[in-house]
Amino acid sequence: MQQATLPARNSLFVVILCFLTIVADGYDLIVYGATLPRLLEEPGWGLTPAAAGMIGSWTLAGLMVGMGAAGPLSDRVGRRNLIMAGVLWFSIGSILCALAPSPFSLGAARFFTGIGLGGVVPSAVALTVEYAPANRRQLYNALTLTGYSVGGVICALLAITLLQEHGWRMLYALGALYALILPGMYLWLPESVSFLVEHGRMEEARILAARHSLDLERIIREQRGQAVHAAASGARGYRLLATDAMRTSALLFALVSFCVQLIVYGLNAWLPQLMRKAGYPLGSSLQFLLVMQFGAVVGMIGGALLADRLGSKRVIIPFFMIGGLSLLALSQKLDLGWLMLAVFGAGIGSIGTTTLIYGYIATHFPASCRGSALGASQAFGRFGSILGPLIGGWIVGSNLALHWNFYAFVVPAVVAIMLVPLIPKPALEPDATPVADYRTAD
């Protein structure tokens, strides 16, 4: 209710607030990989690469649990509270990580942190898409999700500056400062207008729709159409995803998410250590992580601009190709300049492509199951994010030749390239479909 007294503002303000929530997830995405070389050397821990990979996977198991619960919760209790709760949870988890006395306690703290962060991404993406202009949804979504890479850049820079002198605990302790943005979110982060309409909170919906120049009549019309469809099928949320109109798309998006998450989390967990294994000092290895984040930002913004013009599918496929070719290049002995270019391309084809997939999902499904669609795809994708660090740890621990470290991540890129063309057109138009069309979509 606080936001009801605020002056008018455009939808870019929502993007900024959602962007700030994603920065926390981006920081957490990178911090384990950035601190891993020091964790392997922590006195008294005796941490092996295989055990380190397991700890990295615990984080992502927590994310999977959080995302699986966040999808239906966001469709039932709203996006705003879930986002704020996720930020607070991340801050508490960061403190627990900084104080961890053993590998097991660090893994438990990382699992705890992951549960809270699991609700942030689907809620922020769904809110961003709802408030974005119809012809700028991919762009606004990408601007929000650049928070991944901005958080990663912040973490990489802090690691380069502080890790050698102050140790790995400092990087986790700094993550706790993120709770400082909560008062601003409480005052200024709006609730989903679609959610308010669905729950009969029409006065709040009218205020927010007027303030952010949203078409309230269209939203009401869409909600009525979705209510008719849900009543006819007895489904909404996850149940709606299981209907004939949604099932194929939901499954394919889940599989593509699995592939891209395996690449993203495998590289972010092990790239610095892989570069150290290749003979580069710790500082240079962290610089590779930084370059990959810059590539991700270029991929997010450039890909979103192209997707708004050409369509998501036509952009996602070549981006996966760029990622696969870059990983093949990393498996070779290259001069430093070409090596940096390959790492940059890997950022475009991994994290940059992830944001396009999230945007594609958010614009593909109607509001009645959008949060569930995002949550389901990302929760299934977390199986890939769990496998990524495990595969990296197994390969590093096996002392295989350097090129095998990267071949393992080329395979999911190739699989994704084959899956994306199979995604059908939306059976139900997400935001502009008349009631009559919505009824007959099944």
Coordinates of C-alpha atoms in Angstrom, one line a residue:
M1 CA 0.0 0.0 0.0
Q2 CA 2.9 2.4 0.5
Q3 CA 3.4 2.8 -3.2
A4 CA -0.1 4.1 -3.6
T5 CA 1.0 7.6 -2.4
L6 CA 3.9 8.0 -4.7
P7 CA 4.1 10.3 -7.8
A8 CA 3.9 9.1 -11.3
R9 CA 6.9 7.4 -12.8
N10 CA 7.6 5.4 -15.9
S11 CA 8.2 1.7 -16.2
L12 CA 12.0 2.2 -16.3
F13 CA 11.9 2.8 -12.6
V14 CA 10.6 -0.8 -12.1
V15 CA 13.4 -2.0 -14.2
I16 CA 15.9 -0.3 -12.0
L17 CA 14.5 -1.8 -8.8
C18 CA 14.3 -5.3 -10.3
F19 CA 17.8 -4.9 -11.7
L20 CA 19.1 -4.2 -8.2
T21 CA 17.6 -7.5 -7.0
I22 CA 19.3 -9.4 -9.8
V23 CA 22.7 -7.9 -8.9
A24 CA 22.6 -9.9 -5.7
D25 CA 22.0 -13.1 -7.6
G26 CA 24.8 -12.2 -10.0
Y27 CA 27.2 -11.5 -7.1
D28 CA 26.4 -14.9 -5.6
L29 CA 26.7 -16.6 -9.0
I30 CA 30.4 -15.5 -9.2
V31 CA 31.6 -15.4 -5.6
Y32 CA 32.1 -19.1 -5.2
G33 CA 34.2 -19.4 -8.4
A34 CA 36.1 -16.3 -7.5
T35 CA 37.0 -17.7 -4.0
L36 CA 37.4 -21.3 -5.0
P37 CA 41.2 -21.1 -5.5
R38 CA 41.6 -19.8 -2.0
L39 CA 39.1 -22.4 -0.6
L40 CA 41.2 -25.2 -2.0
E41 CA 44.2 -23.8 -0.1
E42 CA 42.3 -23.1 3.2
P43 CA 44.4 -24.5 6.1
G44 CA 42.9 -27.4 7.9
W45 CA 40.1 -28.0 5.3
G46 CA 41.8 -30.4 2.9
L47 CA 39.3 -29.5 0.2
T48 CA 39.6 -31.6 -2.9
P49 CA 38.3 -30.5 -6.4
A50 CA 35.5 -33.1 -6.2
A51 CA 34.4 -31.9 -2.8
A52 CA 34.6 -28.3 -4.0
G53 CA 32.4 -29.1 -6.9
M54 CA 29.9 -30.7 -4.5
I55 CA 29.8 -27.5 -2.4
G56 CA 29.1 -25.5 -5.5
S57 CA 26.3 -27.8 -6.4
W58 CA 24.7 -27.4 -2.9
T59 CA 24.2 -23.7 -3.6
L60 CA 22.4 -24.6 -6.8
A61 CA 20.3 -27.2 -5.2
G62 CA 19.1 -24.5 -2.8
L63 CA 18.3 -22.3 -5.8
M64 CA 16.4 -25.1 -7.4
V65 CA 14.3 -25.6 -4.2
G66 CA 13.7 -21.8 -4.0
M67 CA 12.7 -21.5 -7.6
G68 CA 10.4 -24.5 -7.5
A69 CA 8.5 -22.9 -4.7
A70 CA 8.7 -19.3 -5.9
G71 CA 6.8 -19.9 -9.2
P72 CA 3.4 -20.8 -7.7
L73 CA 4.0 -18.5 -4.7
S74 CA 4.5 -15.5 -6.9
D75 CA 1.2 -16.3 -8.7
R76 CA -0.6 -16.5 -5.4
V77 CA 1.0 -14.0 -3.0
G78 CA 2.6 -11.5 -5.4
R79 CA 6.0 -10.7 -6.8
R80 CA 6.9 -7.8 -4.5
N81 CA 7.1 -9.6 -1.1
L82 CA 9.0 -12.5 -2.7
I83 CA 11.6 -10.2 -4.1
M84 CA 12.2 -8.4 -0.8
A85 CA 12.3 -11.6 1.2
G86 CA 14.9 -13.0 -1.3
V87 CA 17.2 -10.0 -0.8
L88 CA 17.0 -10.3 3.0
W89 CA 17.6 -14.1 2.8
F90 CA 20.7 -13.5 0.6
S91 CA 22.1 -11.1 3.1
I92 CA 21.7 -13.5 6.0
G93 CA 23.1 -16.3 4.0
S94 CA 26.2 -14.2 3.1
I95 CA 26.9 -13.7 6.8
L96 CA 26.6 -17.4 7.4
C97 CA 29.1 -18.2 4.6
A98 CA 31.6 -15.6 5.9
L99 CA 31.5 -17.3 9.3
A100 CA 31.6 -20.9 8.1
P101 CA 34.2 -22.9 10.1
S102 CA 34.3 -26.0 7.8
P103 CA 33.5 -27.1 4.3
F104 CA 30.3 -28.7 5.4
S105 CA 29.1 -25.6 7.2
L106 CA 30.0 -23.5 4.1
G107 CA 28.0 -25.9 1.9
A108 CA 25.0 -25.7 4.3
A109 CA 25.2 -21.9 4.3
R110 CA 25.4 -21.8 0.5
F111 CA 22.4 -24.1 0.3
F112 CA 20.5 -21.7 2.6
T113 CA 21.5 -18.7 0.5
G114 CA 20.3 -20.5 -2.7
I115 CA 16.8 -21.1 -1.3
G116 CA 16.3 -17.3 -0.8
L117 CA 17.7 -16.3 -4.1
G118 CA 15.6 -18.8 -6.0
G119 CA 12.6 -16.6 -5.7
V120 CA 14.2 -13.4 -6.9
V121 CA 14.7 -14.1 -10.6
P122 CA 11.3 -15.4 -11.7
S123 CA 9.5 -12.7 -9.7
A124 CA 11.7 -9.9 -11.0
V125 CA 11.5 -11.1 -14.6
A126 CA 7.7 -11.4 -14.4
L127 CA 7.3 -8.0 -12.9
T128 CA 9.6 -6.4 -15.5
V129 CA 7.8 -7.9 -18.4
E130 CA 4.4 -6.8 -17.0
Y131 CA 5.5 -3.2 -16.7
A132 CA 7.5 -3.0 -19.9
P133 CA 6.0 -1.5 -23.1
A134 CA 4.8 -4.3 -25.5
N135 CA 7.5 -3.6 -28.1
R136 CA 10.3 -3.4 -25.6
R137 CA 9.8 -6.4 -23.4
Q138 CA 13.0 -8.2 -24.4
L139 CA 15.0 -5.0 -24.0
Y140 CA 13.6 -4.2 -20.6
N141 CA 14.0 -7.8 -19.5
A142 CA 17.6 -7.8 -20.7
L143 CA 18.3 -4.5 -18.8
T144 CA 17.0 -6.1 -15.7
L145 CA 19.0 -9.3 -16.1
T146 CA 22.2 -7.4 -16.8
G147 CA 22.2 -7.3 -13.0
Y148 CA 23.6 -10.8 -13.3
S149 CA 26.7 -9.6 -14.9
V150 CA 26.9 -6.3 -13.0
G151 CA 26.9 -8.3 -9.8
G152 CA 29.5 -10.6 -11.4
V153 CA 31.7 -7.7 -12.4
I154 CA 31.5 -6.2 -8.9
C155 CA 32.4 -9.5 -7.4
A156 CA 35.3 -10.1 -9.8
L157 CA 36.7 -6.6 -9.1
L158 CA 36.4 -7.1 -5.4
A159 CA 38.1 -10.4 -5.7
I160 CA 41.0 -8.9 -7.7
T161 CA 41.4 -6.1 -5.1
L162 CA 40.7 -7.9 -1.8
L163 CA 41.1 -11.7 -2.2
Q164 CA 44.9 -11.9 -1.9
E165 CA 45.2 -9.6 1.1
H166 CA 41.9 -10.1 3.0
G167 CA 41.0 -13.7 2.2
W168 CA 37.8 -15.3 0.9
R169 CA 35.6 -14.5 3.9
M170 CA 35.7 -10.8 3.1
L171 CA 33.9 -11.4 -0.2
Y172 CA 31.0 -13.2 1.5
A173 CA 30.8 -10.6 4.3
L174 CA 30.4 -7.8 1.8
G175 CA 27.4 -9.6 0.3
A176 CA 25.5 -9.0 3.6
L177 CA 25.5 -5.2 2.8
Y178 CA 22.9 -5.8 0.2
A179 CA 20.1 -5.6 2.9
L180 CA 20.7 -1.8 2.8
I181 CA 18.5 -1.6 -0.4
L182 CA 15.4 -3.1 1.4
P183 CA 14.0 0.2 2.7
G184 CA 13.9 1.6 -0.9
M185 CA 12.3 -1.5 -2.2
Y186 CA 9.6 -1.4 0.6
L187 CA 8.7 2.2 -0.4
W188 CA 9.0 2.1 -4.2
L189 CA 8.8 -1.4 -5.6
P190 CA 5.2 -1.9 -7.1
E191 CA 3.1 -5.0 -7.0
S192 CA 2.0 -6.8 -10.2
V193 CA -1.2 -5.1 -11.5
S194 CA -2.3 -8.4 -12.9
F195 CA -1.9 -10.0 -9.5
L196 CA -4.0 -7.1 -7.9
V197 CA -6.8 -7.5 -10.5
E198 CA -6.8 -11.3 -10.0
H199 CA -7.2 -10.8 -6.2
G200 CA -9.9 -8.1 -6.4
R201 CA -7.7 -5.2 -5.3
M202 CA -9.0 -3.0 -8.0
E203 CA -8.3 0.4 -6.4
E204 CA -4.6 -0.4 -6.0
A205 CA -4.5 -1.8 -9.5
R206 CA -6.0 1.5 -10.9
I207 CA -3.5 3.6 -9.1
L208 CA -0.5 1.6 -10.3
A209 CA -1.9 1.3 -13.9
A210 CA -2.3 5.1 -14.1
R211 CA 1.1 5.8 -12.6
H212 CA 2.9 3.5 -15.0
S213 CA 0.8 4.1 -18.1
L214 CA -0.5 0.5 -18.2
D215 CA -3.7 -0.5 -20.1
L216 CA -5.9 -1.6 -17.2
E217 CA -8.8 -2.5 -19.4
R218 CA -6.5 -4.9 -21.4
I219 CA -5.3 -6.4 -18.2
I220 CA -8.8 -7.0 -16.9
R221 CA -9.9 -8.4 -20.3
E222 CA -6.9 -10.7 -20.2
Q223 CA -7.7 -11.8 -16.6
R224 CA -11.3 -12.6 -17.6
G225 CA -10.1 -14.6 -20.6
Q226 CA -7.7 -16.5 -18.4
A227 CA -10.4 -17.2 -15.8
V228 CA -12.7 -18.6 -18.5
H229 CA -9.8 -20.8 -19.7
A230 CA -8.8 -21.9 -16.2
A231 CA -12.5 -22.7 -15.3
A232 CA -12.8 -24.8 -18.5
S233 CA -9.6 -26.7 -17.9
G234 CA -9.6 -26.6 -14.1
A235 CA -6.0 -25.4 -14.3
R236 CA -3.8 -22.5 -13.6
G237 CA -0.1 -22.1 -12.6
Y238 CA 1.7 -25.4 -12.9
R239 CA -1.6 -27.2 -13.9
L240 CA -2.1 -24.8 -16.8
L241 CA 1.5 -25.6 -18.0
A242 CA 0.5 -29.3 -18.1
T243 CA -2.4 -28.7 -20.5
D244 CA -2.2 -29.5 -24.2
A245 CA -1.7 -25.8 -25.1
M246 CA 1.3 -25.4 -22.9
R247 CA 3.0 -28.8 -22.4
T248 CA 5.4 -29.0 -25.3
S249 CA 6.6 -25.4 -24.9
A250 CA 7.1 -25.9 -21.1
L251 CA 9.1 -29.1 -21.6
L252 CA 11.4 -27.6 -24.4
F253 CA 12.0 -24.5 -22.4
A254 CA 12.9 -26.6 -19.4
L255 CA 15.4 -28.7 -21.4
V256 CA 17.0 -25.6 -23.0
S257 CA 17.3 -24.0 -19.5
F258 CA 19.0 -27.2 -18.3
C259 CA 21.6 -26.9 -21.1
V260 CA 22.4 -23.2 -20.6
Q261 CA 22.5 -23.5 -16.8
L262 CA 25.0 -26.3 -17.0
I263 CA 27.3 -24.1 -19.1
V264 CA 26.9 -21.0 -17.0
Y265 CA 27.4 -22.5 -13.6
G266 CA 30.1 -24.9 -14.7
L267 CA 32.2 -22.0 -16.2
N268 CA 31.5 -19.6 -13.4
A269 CA 32.6 -22.1 -10.7
W270 CA 35.7 -23.4 -12.5
L271 CA 37.0 -20.8 -15.0
P272 CA 39.5 -19.1 -12.6
Q273 CA 40.8 -22.5 -11.5
L274 CA 41.0 -23.8 -15.0
M275 CA 43.0 -20.8 -16.1
R276 CA 45.3 -21.3 -13.1
K277 CA 45.7 -24.9 -14.2
A278 CA 46.7 -23.6 -17.6
G279 CA 49.5 -21.7 -16.1
Y280 CA 48.0 -18.2 -15.4
P281 CA 48.5 -16.6 -11.9
L282 CA 45.4 -16.0 -9.7
G283 CA 45.1 -12.3 -10.7
S284 CA 45.0 -13.1 -14.4
S285 CA 42.6 -16.0 -13.9
L286 CA 40.1 -13.6 -12.1
Q287 CA 40.5 -11.2 -15.0
F288 CA 39.2 -13.9 -17.3
L289 CA 36.1 -14.1 -15.1
L290 CA 35.7 -10.3 -15.4
V291 CA 36.0 -10.4 -19.2
M292 CA 33.3 -13.1 -19.4
Q293 CA 30.9 -10.9 -17.5
F294 CA 31.5 -8.0 -19.9
G295 CA 30.7 -10.4 -22.7
A296 CA 27.5 -11.3 -20.9
V297 CA 26.5 -7.7 -20.7
V298 CA 27.0 -7.2 -24.4
G299 CA 25.1 -10.4 -25.1
M300 CA 22.2 -9.4 -22.9
I301 CA 21.7 -5.9 -24.3
G302 CA 22.6 -6.6 -27.9
G303 CA 20.6 -9.8 -28.0
A304 CA 17.6 -8.1 -26.5
L305 CA 17.6 -5.4 -29.1
L306 CA 17.9 -8.0 -31.9
A307 CA 15.2 -10.1 -30.3
D308 CA 12.7 -7.2 -30.2
R309 CA 13.3 -6.8 -33.9
L310 CA 13.8 -10.3 -35.2
G311 CA 12.2 -12.5 -32.6
S312 CA 13.8 -14.4 -29.7
K313 CA 14.3 -17.7 -31.5
R314 CA 16.2 -16.2 -34.4
V315 CA 18.7 -14.7 -31.9
I316 CA 19.0 -17.4 -29.3
I317 CA 20.2 -20.0 -31.9
P318 CA 23.2 -18.0 -33.2
F319 CA 24.1 -17.0 -29.7
F320 CA 24.4 -20.6 -28.6
M321 CA 26.6 -21.1 -31.7
I322 CA 28.9 -18.3 -30.6
G323 CA 29.1 -19.8 -27.1
G324 CA 30.0 -23.3 -28.5
L325 CA 32.6 -22.0 -30.9
S326 CA 34.2 -19.9 -28.1
L327 CA 34.4 -22.9 -25.8
L328 CA 36.1 -24.9 -28.6
A329 CA 38.6 -22.0 -29.0
L330 CA 39.3 -22.0 -25.2
S331 CA 40.3 -25.7 -25.5
Q332 CA 43.3 -24.6 -27.8
K333 CA 46.5 -22.9 -27.0
L334 CA 45.9 -19.3 -28.0
D335 CA 47.7 -15.9 -27.7
L336 CA 46.3 -13.8 -24.9
G337 CA 44.3 -11.5 -27.1
W338 CA 42.5 -14.4 -28.9
L339 CA 42.0 -16.1 -25.5
M340 CA 40.3 -13.0 -24.1
L341 CA 38.1 -12.8 -27.2
A342 CA 37.1 -16.4 -26.7
V343 CA 36.2 -15.8 -23.0
F344 CA 34.2 -12.8 -24.1
G345 CA 32.3 -14.9 -26.6
A346 CA 31.7 -17.5 -23.9
G347 CA 30.0 -14.8 -21.9
I348 CA 27.8 -13.9 -24.8
G349 CA 26.8 -17.5 -25.5
S350 CA 26.2 -18.5 -21.9
I351 CA 25.0 -15.8 -19.5
G352 CA 23.9 -13.5 -22.3
T353 CA 21.8 -16.3 -23.8
T354 CA 20.3 -17.1 -20.5
T355 CA 18.6 -13.7 -20.3
L356 CA 17.1 -14.1 -23.8
I357 CA 15.7 -17.5 -22.8
Y358 CA 14.1 -16.0 -19.7
G359 CA 12.6 -13.1 -21.8
Y360 CA 11.4 -15.6 -24.3
I361 CA 9.6 -17.6 -21.6
A362 CA 8.1 -14.5 -20.0
T363 CA 6.6 -13.3 -23.4
H364 CA 5.6 -16.8 -24.5
F365 CA 3.2 -17.6 -21.6
P366 CA 0.1 -15.7 -20.2
A367 CA 0.2 -13.9 -16.9
S368 CA -1.9 -16.6 -15.2
C369 CA 1.1 -19.1 -15.4
R370 CA 4.0 -16.8 -16.2
G371 CA 5.6 -17.0 -12.8
S372 CA 5.1 -20.8 -12.8
A373 CA 6.5 -21.1 -16.3
L374 CA 9.6 -19.2 -15.3
G375 CA 9.9 -21.0 -12.0
A376 CA 9.5 -24.4 -13.6
S377 CA 12.0 -23.8 -16.4
Q378 CA 14.6 -22.4 -14.0
A379 CA 14.0 -25.1 -11.4
F380 CA 14.6 -27.8 -14.0
G381 CA 17.5 -25.8 -15.3
R382 CA 19.1 -25.9 -11.9
F383 CA 19.7 -29.6 -12.4
G384 CA 22.1 -28.5 -15.1
S385 CA 23.5 -25.9 -12.7
I386 CA 24.1 -28.6 -10.2
L387 CA 25.8 -30.9 -12.7
G388 CA 28.0 -28.1 -14.1
P389 CA 30.2 -27.6 -11.0
L390 CA 30.3 -31.4 -10.4
I391 CA 31.4 -32.1 -14.0
G392 CA 34.1 -29.3 -13.7
G393 CA 35.3 -30.7 -10.3
W394 CA 35.5 -34.3 -11.7
I395 CA 37.5 -33.2 -14.7
V396 CA 39.9 -31.0 -12.8
G397 CA 40.4 -33.8 -10.2
S398 CA 41.0 -36.4 -13.0
N399 CA 43.9 -34.4 -14.3
L400 CA 42.7 -34.8 -17.9
A401 CA 44.2 -32.7 -20.7
L402 CA 43.1 -29.0 -20.6
H403 CA 40.9 -29.2 -23.7
W404 CA 38.6 -31.8 -22.1
N405 CA 37.6 -29.2 -19.5
F406 CA 35.9 -27.2 -22.2
Y407 CA 34.6 -30.0 -24.5
A408 CA 32.3 -31.0 -21.6
F409 CA 30.5 -27.7 -21.9
V410 CA 30.3 -27.6 -25.7
V411 CA 28.0 -30.6 -25.7
P412 CA 25.0 -28.9 -24.0
A413 CA 25.4 -25.9 -26.3
V414 CA 25.0 -28.2 -29.3
V415 CA 22.0 -29.9 -27.7
A416 CA 20.3 -26.5 -27.1
I417 CA 20.9 -25.5 -30.7
M418 CA 18.9 -28.5 -31.8
L419 CA 16.1 -27.9 -29.2
V420 CA 15.3 -24.2 -29.7
P421 CA 13.9 -24.6 -33.3
L422 CA 11.4 -27.1 -31.9
I423 CA 9.7 -24.6 -29.6
P424 CA 6.2 -23.9 -31.1
K425 CA 4.5 -20.6 -31.4
P426 CA 2.4 -19.6 -28.3
A427 CA -1.0 -21.3 -28.4
L428 CA -2.2 -18.4 -26.2
E429 CA -1.1 -14.8 -26.8
P430 CA 0.3 -13.7 -23.5
D431 CA -0.9 -10.1 -23.2
A432 CA -3.1 -9.1 -26.1
T433 CA -5.3 -12.0 -26.9
P434 CA -9.1 -11.3 -26.9
V435 CA -11.3 -13.5 -24.7
A436 CA -12.8 -15.4 -27.7
D437 CA -9.3 -16.3 -29.0
Y438 CA -8.2 -17.4 -25.6
R439 CA -11.1 -19.7 -25.2
T440 CA -10.5 -21.5 -28.4
A441 CA -6.7 -21.8 -28.0
D442 CA -6.9 -25.3 -26.7

